[in-house]
Tab-separated table of C-alpha atoms in Angstrom:
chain	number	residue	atom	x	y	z
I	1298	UNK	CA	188.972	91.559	-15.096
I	1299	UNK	CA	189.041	89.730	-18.069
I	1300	UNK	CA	186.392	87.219	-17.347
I	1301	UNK	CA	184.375	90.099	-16.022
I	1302	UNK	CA	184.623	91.646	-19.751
I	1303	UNK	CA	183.974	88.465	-21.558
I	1304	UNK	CA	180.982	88.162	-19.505
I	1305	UNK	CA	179.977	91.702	-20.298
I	1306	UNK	CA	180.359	91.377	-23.861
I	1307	UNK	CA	177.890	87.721	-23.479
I	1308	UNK	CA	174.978	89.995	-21.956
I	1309	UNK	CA	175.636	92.358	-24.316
I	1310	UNK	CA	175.058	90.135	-27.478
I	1311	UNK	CA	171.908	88.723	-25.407
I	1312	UNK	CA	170.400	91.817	-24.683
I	1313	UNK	CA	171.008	92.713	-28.811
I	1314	UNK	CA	170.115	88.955	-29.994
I	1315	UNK	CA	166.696	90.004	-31.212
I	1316	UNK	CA	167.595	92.799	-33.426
I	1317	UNK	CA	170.172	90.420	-34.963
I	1318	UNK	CA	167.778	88.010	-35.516
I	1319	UNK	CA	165.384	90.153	-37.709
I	1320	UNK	CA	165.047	89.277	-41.331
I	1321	UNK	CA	165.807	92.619	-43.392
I	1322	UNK	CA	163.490	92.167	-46.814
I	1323	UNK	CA	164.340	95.094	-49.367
I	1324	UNK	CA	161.486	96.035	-51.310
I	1325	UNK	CA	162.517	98.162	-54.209
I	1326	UNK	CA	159.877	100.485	-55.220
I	1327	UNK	CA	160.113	103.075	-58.541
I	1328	UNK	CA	158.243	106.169	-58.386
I	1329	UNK	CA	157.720	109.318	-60.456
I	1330	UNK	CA	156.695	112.705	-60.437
I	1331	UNK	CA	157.621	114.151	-63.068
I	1332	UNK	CA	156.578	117.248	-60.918
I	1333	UNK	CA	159.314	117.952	-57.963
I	1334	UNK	CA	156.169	118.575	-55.566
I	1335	UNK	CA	154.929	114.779	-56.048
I	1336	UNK	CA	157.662	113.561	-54.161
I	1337	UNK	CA	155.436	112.197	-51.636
I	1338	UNK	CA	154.976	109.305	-53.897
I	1339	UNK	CA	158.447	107.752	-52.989
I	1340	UNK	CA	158.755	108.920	-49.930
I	1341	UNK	CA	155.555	107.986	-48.517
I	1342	UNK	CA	156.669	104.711	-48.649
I	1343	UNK	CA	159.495	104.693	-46.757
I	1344	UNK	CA	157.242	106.543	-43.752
I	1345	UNK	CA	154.934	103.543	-44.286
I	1346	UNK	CA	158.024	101.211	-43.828
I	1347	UNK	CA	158.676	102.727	-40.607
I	1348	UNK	CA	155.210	102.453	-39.162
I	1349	UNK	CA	155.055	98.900	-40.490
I	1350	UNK	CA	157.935	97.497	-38.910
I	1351	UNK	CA	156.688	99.148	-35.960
I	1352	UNK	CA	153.959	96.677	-35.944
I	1353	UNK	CA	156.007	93.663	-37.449
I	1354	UNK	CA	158.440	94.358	-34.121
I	1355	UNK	CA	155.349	93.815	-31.568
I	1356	UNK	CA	154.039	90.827	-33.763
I	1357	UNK	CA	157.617	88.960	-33.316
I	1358	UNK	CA	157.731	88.598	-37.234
I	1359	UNK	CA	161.020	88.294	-37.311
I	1360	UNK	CA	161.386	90.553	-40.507
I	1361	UNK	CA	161.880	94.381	-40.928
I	1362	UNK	CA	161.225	96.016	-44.174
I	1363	UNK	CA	163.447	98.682	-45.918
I	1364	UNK	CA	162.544	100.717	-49.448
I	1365	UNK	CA	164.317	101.163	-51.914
I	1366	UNK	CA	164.215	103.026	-55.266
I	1367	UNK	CA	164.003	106.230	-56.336
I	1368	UNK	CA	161.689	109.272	-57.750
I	1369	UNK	CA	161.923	110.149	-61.165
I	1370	UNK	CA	161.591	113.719	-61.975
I	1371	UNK	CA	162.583	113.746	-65.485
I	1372	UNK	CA	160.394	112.637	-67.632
I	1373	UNK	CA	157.012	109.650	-68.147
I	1374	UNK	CA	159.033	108.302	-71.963
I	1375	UNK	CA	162.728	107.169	-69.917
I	1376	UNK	CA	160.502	106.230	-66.967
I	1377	UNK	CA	158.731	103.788	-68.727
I	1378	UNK	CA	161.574	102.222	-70.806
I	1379	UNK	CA	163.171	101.714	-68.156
I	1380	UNK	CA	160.020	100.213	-66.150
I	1381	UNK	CA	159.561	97.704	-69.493
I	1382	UNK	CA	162.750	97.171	-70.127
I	1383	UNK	CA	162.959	95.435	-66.114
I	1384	UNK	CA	160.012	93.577	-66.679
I	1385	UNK	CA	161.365	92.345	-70.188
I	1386	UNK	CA	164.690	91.166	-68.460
I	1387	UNK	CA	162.837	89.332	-65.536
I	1388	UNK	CA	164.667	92.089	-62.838
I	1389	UNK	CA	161.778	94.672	-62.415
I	1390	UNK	CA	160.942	96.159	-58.962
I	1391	UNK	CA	158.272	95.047	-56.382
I	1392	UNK	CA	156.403	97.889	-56.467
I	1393	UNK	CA	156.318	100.716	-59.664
I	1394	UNK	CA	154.129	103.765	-59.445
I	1395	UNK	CA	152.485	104.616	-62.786
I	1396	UNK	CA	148.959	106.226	-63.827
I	1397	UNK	CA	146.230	103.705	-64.271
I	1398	UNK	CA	146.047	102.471	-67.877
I	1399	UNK	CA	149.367	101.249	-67.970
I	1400	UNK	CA	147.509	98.687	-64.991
I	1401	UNK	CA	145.473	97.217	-68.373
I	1402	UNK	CA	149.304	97.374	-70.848
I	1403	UNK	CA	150.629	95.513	-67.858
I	1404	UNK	CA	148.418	93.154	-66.480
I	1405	UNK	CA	147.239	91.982	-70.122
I	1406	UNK	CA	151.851	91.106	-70.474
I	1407	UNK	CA	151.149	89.610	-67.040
I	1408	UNK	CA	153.711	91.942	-65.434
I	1409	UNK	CA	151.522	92.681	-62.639
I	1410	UNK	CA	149.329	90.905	-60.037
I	1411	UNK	CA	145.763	90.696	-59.387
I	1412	UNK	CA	145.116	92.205	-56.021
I	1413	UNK	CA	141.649	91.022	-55.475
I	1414	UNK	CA	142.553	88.682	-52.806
I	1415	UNK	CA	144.765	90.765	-50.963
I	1416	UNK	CA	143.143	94.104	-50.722
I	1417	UNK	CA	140.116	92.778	-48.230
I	1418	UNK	CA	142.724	91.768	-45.663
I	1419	UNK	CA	143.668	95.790	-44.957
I	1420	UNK	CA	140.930	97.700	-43.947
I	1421	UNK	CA	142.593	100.991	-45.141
I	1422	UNK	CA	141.848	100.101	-48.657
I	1423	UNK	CA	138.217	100.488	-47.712
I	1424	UNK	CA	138.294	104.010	-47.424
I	1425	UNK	CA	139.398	104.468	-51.250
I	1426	UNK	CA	136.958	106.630	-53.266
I	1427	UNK	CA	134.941	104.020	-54.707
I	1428	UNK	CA	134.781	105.102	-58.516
I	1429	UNK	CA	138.720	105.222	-58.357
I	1430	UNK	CA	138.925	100.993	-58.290
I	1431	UNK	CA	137.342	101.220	-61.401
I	1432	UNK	CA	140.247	103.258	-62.734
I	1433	UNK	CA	142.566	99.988	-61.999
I	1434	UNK	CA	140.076	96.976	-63.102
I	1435	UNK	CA	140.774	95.121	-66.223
I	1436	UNK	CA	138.538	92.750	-67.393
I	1437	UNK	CA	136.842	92.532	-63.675
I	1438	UNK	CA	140.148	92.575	-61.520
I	1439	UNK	CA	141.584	95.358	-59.541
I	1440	UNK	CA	146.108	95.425	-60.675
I	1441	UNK	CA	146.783	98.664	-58.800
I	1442	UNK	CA	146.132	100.565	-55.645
I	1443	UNK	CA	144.723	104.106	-56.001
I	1444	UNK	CA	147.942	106.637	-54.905
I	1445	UNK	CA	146.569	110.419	-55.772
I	1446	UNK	CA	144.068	111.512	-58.589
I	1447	UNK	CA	143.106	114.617	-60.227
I	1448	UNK	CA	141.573	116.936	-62.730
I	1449	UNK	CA	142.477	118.922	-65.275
I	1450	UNK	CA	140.656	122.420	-65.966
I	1451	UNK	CA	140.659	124.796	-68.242
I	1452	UNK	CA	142.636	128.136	-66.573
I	1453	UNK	CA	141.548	131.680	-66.942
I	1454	UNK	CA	143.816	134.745	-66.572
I	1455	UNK	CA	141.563	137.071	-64.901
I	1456	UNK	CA	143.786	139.880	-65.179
I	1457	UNK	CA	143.562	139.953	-69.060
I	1458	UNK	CA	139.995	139.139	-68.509
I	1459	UNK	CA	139.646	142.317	-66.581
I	1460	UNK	CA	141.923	144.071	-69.645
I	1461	UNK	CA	139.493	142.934	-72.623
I	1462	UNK	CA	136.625	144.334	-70.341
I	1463	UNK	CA	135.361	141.461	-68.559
I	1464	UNK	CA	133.837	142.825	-64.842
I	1465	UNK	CA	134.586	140.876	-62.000
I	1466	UNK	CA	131.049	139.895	-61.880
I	1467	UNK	CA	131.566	138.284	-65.095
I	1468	UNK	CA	134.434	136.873	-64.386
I	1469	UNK	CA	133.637	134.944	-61.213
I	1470	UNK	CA	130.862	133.465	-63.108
I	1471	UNK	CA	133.024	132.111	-65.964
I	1472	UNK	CA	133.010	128.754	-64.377
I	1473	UNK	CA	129.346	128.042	-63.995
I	1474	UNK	CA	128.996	129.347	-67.659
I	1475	UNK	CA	131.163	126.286	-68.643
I	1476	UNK	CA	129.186	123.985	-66.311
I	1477	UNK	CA	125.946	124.931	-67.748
I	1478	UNK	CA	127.318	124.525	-70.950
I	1479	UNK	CA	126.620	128.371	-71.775
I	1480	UNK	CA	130.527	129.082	-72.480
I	1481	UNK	CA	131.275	126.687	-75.171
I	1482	UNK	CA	134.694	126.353	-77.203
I	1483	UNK	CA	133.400	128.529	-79.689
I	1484	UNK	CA	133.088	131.380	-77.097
I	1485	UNK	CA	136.645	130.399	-75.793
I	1486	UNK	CA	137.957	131.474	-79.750
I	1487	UNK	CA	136.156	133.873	-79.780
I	1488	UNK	CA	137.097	135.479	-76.565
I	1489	UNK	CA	140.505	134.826	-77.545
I	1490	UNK	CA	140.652	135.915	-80.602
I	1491	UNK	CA	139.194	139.378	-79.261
I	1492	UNK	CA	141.918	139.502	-76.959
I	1493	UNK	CA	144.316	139.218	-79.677
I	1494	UNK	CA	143.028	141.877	-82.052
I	1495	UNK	CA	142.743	144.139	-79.239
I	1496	UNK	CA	146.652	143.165	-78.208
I	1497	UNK	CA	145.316	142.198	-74.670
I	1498	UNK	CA	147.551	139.333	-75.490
I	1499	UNK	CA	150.270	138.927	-78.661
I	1500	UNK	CA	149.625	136.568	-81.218
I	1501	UNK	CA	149.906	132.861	-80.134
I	1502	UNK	CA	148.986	133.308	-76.745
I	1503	UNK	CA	145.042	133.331	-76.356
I	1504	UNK	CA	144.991	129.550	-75.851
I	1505	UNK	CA	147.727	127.200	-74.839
I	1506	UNK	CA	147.553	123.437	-74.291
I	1507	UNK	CA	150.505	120.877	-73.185
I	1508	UNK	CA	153.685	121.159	-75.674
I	1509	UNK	CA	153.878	117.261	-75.899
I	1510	UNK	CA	151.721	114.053	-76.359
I	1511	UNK	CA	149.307	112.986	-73.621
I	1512	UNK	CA	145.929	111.958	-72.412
I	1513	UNK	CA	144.359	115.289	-72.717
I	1514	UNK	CA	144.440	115.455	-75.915
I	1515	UNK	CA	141.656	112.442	-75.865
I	1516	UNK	CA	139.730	114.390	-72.968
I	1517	UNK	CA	139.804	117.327	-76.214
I	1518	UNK	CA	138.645	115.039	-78.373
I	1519	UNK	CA	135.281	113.608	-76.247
I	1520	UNK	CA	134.783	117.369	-75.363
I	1521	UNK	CA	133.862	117.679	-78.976
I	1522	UNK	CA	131.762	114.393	-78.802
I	1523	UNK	CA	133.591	111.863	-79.590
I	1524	UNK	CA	133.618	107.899	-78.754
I	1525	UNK	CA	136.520	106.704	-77.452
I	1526	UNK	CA	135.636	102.770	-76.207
I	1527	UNK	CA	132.644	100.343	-76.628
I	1528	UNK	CA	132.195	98.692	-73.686
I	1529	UNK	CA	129.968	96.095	-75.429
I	1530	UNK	CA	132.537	94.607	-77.754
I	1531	UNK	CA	135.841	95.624	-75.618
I	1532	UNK	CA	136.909	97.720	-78.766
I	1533	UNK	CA	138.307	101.188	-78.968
I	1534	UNK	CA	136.011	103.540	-81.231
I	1535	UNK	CA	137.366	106.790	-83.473
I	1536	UNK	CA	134.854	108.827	-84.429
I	1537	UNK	CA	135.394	110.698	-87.446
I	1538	UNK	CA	132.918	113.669	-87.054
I	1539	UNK	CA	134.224	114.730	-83.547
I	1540	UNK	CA	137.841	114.660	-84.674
I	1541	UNK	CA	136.952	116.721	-87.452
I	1542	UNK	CA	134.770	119.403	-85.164
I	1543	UNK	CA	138.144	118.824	-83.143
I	1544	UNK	CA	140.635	119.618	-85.993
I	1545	UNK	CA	138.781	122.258	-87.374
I	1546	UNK	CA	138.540	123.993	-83.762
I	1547	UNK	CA	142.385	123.546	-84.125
I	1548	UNK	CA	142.886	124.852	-87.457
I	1549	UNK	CA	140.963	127.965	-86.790
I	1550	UNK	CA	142.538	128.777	-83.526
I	1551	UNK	CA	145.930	128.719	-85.118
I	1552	UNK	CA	144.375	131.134	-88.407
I	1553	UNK	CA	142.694	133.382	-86.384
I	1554	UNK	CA	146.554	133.652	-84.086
I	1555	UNK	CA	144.885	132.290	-81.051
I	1556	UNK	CA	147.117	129.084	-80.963
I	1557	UNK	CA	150.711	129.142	-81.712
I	1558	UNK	CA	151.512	126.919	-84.814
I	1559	UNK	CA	154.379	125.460	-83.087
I	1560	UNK	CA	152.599	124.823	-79.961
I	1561	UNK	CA	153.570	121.494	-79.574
I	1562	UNK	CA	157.191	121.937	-79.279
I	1563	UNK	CA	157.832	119.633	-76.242
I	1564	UNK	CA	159.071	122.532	-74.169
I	1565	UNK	CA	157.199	122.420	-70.578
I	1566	UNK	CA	159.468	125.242	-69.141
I	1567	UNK	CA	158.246	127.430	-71.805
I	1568	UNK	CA	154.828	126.757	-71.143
I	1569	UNK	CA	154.865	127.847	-67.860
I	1570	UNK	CA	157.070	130.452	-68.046
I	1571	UNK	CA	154.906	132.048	-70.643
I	1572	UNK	CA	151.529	131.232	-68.134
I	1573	UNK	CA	152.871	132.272	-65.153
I	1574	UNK	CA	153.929	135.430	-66.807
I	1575	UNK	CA	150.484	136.658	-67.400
I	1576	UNK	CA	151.046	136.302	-70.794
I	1577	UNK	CA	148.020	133.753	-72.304
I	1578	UNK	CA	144.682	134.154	-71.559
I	1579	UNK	CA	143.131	129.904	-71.304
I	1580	UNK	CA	144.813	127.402	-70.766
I	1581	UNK	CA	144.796	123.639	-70.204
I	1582	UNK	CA	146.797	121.836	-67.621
I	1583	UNK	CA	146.532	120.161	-64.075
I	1584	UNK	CA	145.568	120.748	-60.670
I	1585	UNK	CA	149.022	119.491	-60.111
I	1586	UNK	CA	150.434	122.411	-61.630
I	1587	UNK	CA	149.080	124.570	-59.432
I	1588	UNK	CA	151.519	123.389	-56.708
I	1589	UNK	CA	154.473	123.686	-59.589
I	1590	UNK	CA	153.713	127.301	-60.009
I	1591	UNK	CA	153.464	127.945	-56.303
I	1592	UNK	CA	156.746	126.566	-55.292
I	1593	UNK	CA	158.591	127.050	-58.247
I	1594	UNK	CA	157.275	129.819	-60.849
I	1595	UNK	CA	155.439	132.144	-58.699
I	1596	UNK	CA	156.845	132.315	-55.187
I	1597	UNK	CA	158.450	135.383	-55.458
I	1598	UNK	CA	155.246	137.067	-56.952
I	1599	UNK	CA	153.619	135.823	-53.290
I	1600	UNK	CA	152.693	131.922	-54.257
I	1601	UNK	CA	149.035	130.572	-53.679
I	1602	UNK	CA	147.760	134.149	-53.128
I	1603	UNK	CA	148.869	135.663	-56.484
I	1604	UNK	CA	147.947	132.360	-58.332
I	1605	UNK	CA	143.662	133.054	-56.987
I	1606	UNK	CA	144.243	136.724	-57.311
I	1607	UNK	CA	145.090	135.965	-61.324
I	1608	UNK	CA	144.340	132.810	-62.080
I	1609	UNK	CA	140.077	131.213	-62.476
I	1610	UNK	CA	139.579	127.422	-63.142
I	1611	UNK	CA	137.012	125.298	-64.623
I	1612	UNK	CA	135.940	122.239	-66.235
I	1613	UNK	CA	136.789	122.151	-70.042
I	1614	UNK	CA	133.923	123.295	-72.512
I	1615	UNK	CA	131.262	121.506	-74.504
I	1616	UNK	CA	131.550	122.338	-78.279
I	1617	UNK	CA	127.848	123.060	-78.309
I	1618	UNK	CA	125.007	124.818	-76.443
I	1619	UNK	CA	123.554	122.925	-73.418
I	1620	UNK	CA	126.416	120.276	-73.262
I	1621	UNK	CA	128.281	118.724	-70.601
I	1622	UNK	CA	131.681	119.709	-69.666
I	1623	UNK	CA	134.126	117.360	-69.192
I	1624	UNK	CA	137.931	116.710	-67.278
I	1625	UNK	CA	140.117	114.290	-67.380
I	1626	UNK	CA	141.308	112.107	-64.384
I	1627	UNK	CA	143.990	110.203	-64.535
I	1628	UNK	CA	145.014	108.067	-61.221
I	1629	UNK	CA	147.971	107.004	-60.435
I	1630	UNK	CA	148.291	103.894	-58.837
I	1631	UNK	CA	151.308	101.299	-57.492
I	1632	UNK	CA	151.175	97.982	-58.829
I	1633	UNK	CA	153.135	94.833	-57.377
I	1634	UNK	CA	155.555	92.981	-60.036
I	1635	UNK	CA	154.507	89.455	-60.998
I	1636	UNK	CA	157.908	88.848	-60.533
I	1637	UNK	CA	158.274	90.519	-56.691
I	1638	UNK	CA	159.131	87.384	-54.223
I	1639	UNK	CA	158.088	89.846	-51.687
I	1640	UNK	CA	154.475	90.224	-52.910
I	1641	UNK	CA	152.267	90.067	-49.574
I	1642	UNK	CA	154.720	92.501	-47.661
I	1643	UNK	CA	154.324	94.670	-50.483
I	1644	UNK	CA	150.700	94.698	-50.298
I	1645	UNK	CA	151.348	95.408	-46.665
I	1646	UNK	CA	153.577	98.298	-47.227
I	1647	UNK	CA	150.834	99.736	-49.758
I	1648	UNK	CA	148.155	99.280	-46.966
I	1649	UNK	CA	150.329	101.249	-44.345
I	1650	UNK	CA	151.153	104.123	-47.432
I	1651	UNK	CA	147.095	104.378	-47.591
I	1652	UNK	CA	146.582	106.510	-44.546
I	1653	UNK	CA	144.448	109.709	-44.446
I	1654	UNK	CA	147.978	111.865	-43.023
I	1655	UNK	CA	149.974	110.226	-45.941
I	1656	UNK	CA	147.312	110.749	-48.243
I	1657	UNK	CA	146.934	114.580	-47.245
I	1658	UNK	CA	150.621	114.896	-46.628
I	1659	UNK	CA	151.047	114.009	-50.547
I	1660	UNK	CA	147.628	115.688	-51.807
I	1661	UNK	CA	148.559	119.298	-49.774
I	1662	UNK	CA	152.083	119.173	-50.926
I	1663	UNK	CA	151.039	118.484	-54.995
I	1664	UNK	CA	147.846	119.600	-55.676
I	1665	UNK	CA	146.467	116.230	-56.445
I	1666	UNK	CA	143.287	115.270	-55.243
I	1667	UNK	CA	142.998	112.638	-52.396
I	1668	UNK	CA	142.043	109.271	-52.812
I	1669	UNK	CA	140.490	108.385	-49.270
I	1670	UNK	CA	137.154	109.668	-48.504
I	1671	UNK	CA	138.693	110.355	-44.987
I	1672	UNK	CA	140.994	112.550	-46.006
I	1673	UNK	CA	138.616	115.042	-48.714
I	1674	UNK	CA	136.737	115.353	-45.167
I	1675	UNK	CA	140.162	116.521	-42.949
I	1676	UNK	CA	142.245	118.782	-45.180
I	1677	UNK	CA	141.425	122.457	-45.058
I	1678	UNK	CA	143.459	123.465	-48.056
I	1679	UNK	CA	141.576	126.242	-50.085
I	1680	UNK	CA	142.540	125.186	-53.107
I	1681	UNK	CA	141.454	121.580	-53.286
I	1682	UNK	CA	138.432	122.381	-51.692
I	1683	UNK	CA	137.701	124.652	-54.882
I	1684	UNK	CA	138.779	122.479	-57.224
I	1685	UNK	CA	137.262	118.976	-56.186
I	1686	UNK	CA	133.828	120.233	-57.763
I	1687	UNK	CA	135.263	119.383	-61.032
I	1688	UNK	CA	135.597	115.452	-60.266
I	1689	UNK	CA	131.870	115.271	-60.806
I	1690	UNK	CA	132.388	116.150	-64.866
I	1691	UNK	CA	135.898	113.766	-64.414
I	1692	UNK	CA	136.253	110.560	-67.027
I	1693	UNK	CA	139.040	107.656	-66.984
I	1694	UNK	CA	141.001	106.319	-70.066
I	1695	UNK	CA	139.659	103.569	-71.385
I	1696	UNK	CA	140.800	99.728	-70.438
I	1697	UNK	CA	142.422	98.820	-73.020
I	1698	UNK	CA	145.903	97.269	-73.471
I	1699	UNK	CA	145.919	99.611	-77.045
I	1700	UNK	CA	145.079	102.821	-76.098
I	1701	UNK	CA	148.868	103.914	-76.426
I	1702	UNK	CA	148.596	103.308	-80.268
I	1703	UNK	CA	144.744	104.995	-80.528
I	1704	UNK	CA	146.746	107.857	-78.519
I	1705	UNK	CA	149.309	108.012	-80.398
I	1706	UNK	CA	147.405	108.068	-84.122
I	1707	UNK	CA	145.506	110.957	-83.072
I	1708	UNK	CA	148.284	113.101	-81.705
I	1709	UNK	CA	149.572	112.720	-84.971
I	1710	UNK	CA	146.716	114.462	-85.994
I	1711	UNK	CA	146.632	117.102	-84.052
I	1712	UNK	CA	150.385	117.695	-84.556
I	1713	UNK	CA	149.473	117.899	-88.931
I	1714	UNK	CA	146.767	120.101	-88.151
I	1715	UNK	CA	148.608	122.796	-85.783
I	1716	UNK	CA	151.532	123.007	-87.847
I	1717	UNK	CA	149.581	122.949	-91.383
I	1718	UNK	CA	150.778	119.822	-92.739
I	1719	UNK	CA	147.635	118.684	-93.766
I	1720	UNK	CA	143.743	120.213	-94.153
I	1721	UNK	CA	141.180	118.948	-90.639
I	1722	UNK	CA	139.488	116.615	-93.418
I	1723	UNK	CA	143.111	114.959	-93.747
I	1724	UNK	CA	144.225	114.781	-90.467
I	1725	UNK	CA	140.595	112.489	-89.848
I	1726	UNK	CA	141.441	110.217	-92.825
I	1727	UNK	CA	145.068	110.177	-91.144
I	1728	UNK	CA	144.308	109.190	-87.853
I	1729	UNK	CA	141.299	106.755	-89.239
I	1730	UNK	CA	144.033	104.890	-91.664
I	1731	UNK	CA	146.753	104.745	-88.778
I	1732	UNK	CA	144.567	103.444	-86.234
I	1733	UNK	CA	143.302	100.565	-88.098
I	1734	UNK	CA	146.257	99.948	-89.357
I	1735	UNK	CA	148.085	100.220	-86.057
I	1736	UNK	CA	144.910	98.304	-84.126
I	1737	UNK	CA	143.268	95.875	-86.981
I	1738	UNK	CA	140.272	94.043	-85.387
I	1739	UNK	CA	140.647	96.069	-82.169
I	1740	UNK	CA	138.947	99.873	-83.435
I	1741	UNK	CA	135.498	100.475	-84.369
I	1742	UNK	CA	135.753	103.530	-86.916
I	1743	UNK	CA	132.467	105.532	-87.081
């Protein structure tokens, strides 16, 4: 019997010898949200892992891939330390998810690769929305792989707009008002400001934007007409008579009790408390926050369906008669470490992650826009079928390895402004002084 066991247990490690003898490569991969519903991000990858080692079993690689990581849904400042502090100390992950200008910050440190020579080997990657490669080039090569984009309009309570007198009529035609640049962000004041005298709203709430720093706050600043990036010289621009249209737009709102002089106090569960109260009439956010205010702010109210039932969306104004509106996109993108020993798999992995059921999976579940032309054609969700109209008024942040300072010197001036610290005239001799301070030969002040 006991030769008859031994002999057993042989066969048995035969029959299991190939599974032993496949290579197990970790590839650590570090995502974020901040928003819960962009979870898809992370976890996207490890489905892709799963179809991929499908695959690398019927090739006989030899190697099965596992992922690693984690999805951050705190906040972008700790992400990022965190992300540069890796990179600094020569331990960063193989892949990190991050929107597409930190592809310029990081390519120009060298903390990322080039993917040019990798990205024709996977014919998935041809199916990417063309424009959004250009989102992760710097200075002619692509760093990053598209993950989700999106837009961010300008929302519309249409219940208060109903309250201050607006018809339906009226209201349903808000949007193509904005897009023919007949609704400008004078008429948004005003509108507001009616809406306040008339207590359709209290004081403060006729127009919010985002409590803390970001890119919209450029995407406000070109909505008045301003320069942001010469593409001749490679230079970032500040132009001084847009900021102060800007500013003084600012500085009014906040006089006339349309804008809250504290808006900018950093709290985001404020913001959409207040919002998805009914409580402010415009304001400025994401597509993404749709899905936020579905699953977490709404649902009891009845989700999606109370969100169209109150809540209108459109591009963000012109500042004068006959202009274009405008949005912001702002990709997000994985990149592959310079430092990764791992770096074809992980190109691999990112090939399998950019698959039209992934894609829509993530898209559907956050409210961010696709990024495979595939996939804008299959999903049947109602709201990103209304709201993909407004990628044709989108724009990108500029390449440029700086644009963190330039962003940074004219928050500060919108912070001065909004609280009263200093007159709109100031706050453009502010931001002017800081940023060529901050970026010397590198801004072109007009």
């Amino acid at each position: 019997m006991r030769g008859i066991a031994a002999a057993g247990l042989v066969l048995a490690l035969l029959v299991l010898a190939p599974a032993y003898a496949q290579q197990a490569v970790t590839l650590t991969a570090w995502t974020i949200g901040p928003d819960n519903p962009s979870v898809t991000r992370f976890s996207n990858l490890q489905a892709a892992a799963e179809r991929l080692n499908a695959d690398l079993r019927r090739e006989g690689a030899g190697v099965q891939v596992k992922v690693e990581g984690f999805f951050d849904t705190t906040d972008w400042d700790p992400f990022l330390r965190r992300v540069l502090l890796a990179f600094q100390g020569g331990n960063p992950p193989d892949i990190i998810q991050a929107s597409h200008p930190l592809t310029t910050t990081w390519a120009a440190a060298g903390y990322i690769i080039a993917l040019d020579d990798q990205i024709p080997r996977y014919r998935q990657f041809a199916d990417v929305v063309e424009s959004l490669w250009d989102a992760v080039r710097y200075r002619g090569k692509i760093y990053g792989i598209p993950q989700d984009t999106e837009a961010r309009p300008l929302y519309f309570n249409k219940t208060l707009l109903r309250q201050l007198g607006w018809t339906d009529q009226q209201i349903a035609a808000l949007p193509q008002r904005i897009v023919r640049g007949e609704f400008t962000w004078e008429d948004v004041l005003a509108t507001a400001r009616e809406a306040v005298q008339k207590k359709v709203v209290e004081s403060g709430k006729g127009y919010y934007h985002r409590p803390r720093p970001g890119p919209d706050f450029l995407q406000w600043y070109r909505s008045f007409g301003g320069r942001d990036f010469d593409a001749a010289s490679g230079k970032l621009v500040f132009t001084r008579e847009a900021a102060l249209r800007y500013f003084r737009w600012l500085r009014a709102a906040v006089d006339a009790g349309v804008l809250e002089r504290n808006r900018l106090d950093g709290d985001w569960n404020r913001f959409h408390q207040t919002v998805t109260d009914g409580k402010v009439l415009f304001f400025s956010g994401g597509t993404w926050n749709w899905a936020e205010w579905e699953q977490q702010w709404v649902t009891r109210k009845g989700g999606q369906e109370w969100l169209f039932a109150n809540f209108g969306f459109a591009p963000h104004p012109t500042w004068r008669q006959g202009g274009r509106p405008i949005t912001l996109s702002q990709p997000q993108a994985y990149m592959v470490s310079s430092a990764s020993k791992n770096k074809a798999l992980a190109v691999r992995l990112l090939a399998y992650t950019t698959v039209p059921d992934l894609d829509a999976k993530h898209a559907v579940g956050s409210a961010h826009l696709p990024v495979l032309k595939t996939t804008a054609r299959l999903i049947g969700d109602r709201f990103l079928k209304e709201v993909s109209y407004l990628l044709t008024y989108t724009s990108f942040q500029p390449p440029h390895p700086d644009l963190p300072r330039w962003n940074d010197a004219l928050f500060r001036g919108v912070s001065a402004v909004e609280s009263g610290q200093v007159t709109p005239e100031q706050a453009v001799e502010v931001v002017a002084t800081e940023m060529q301070r901050a970026l010397r030969d590198q801004i072109i002040v007009e």
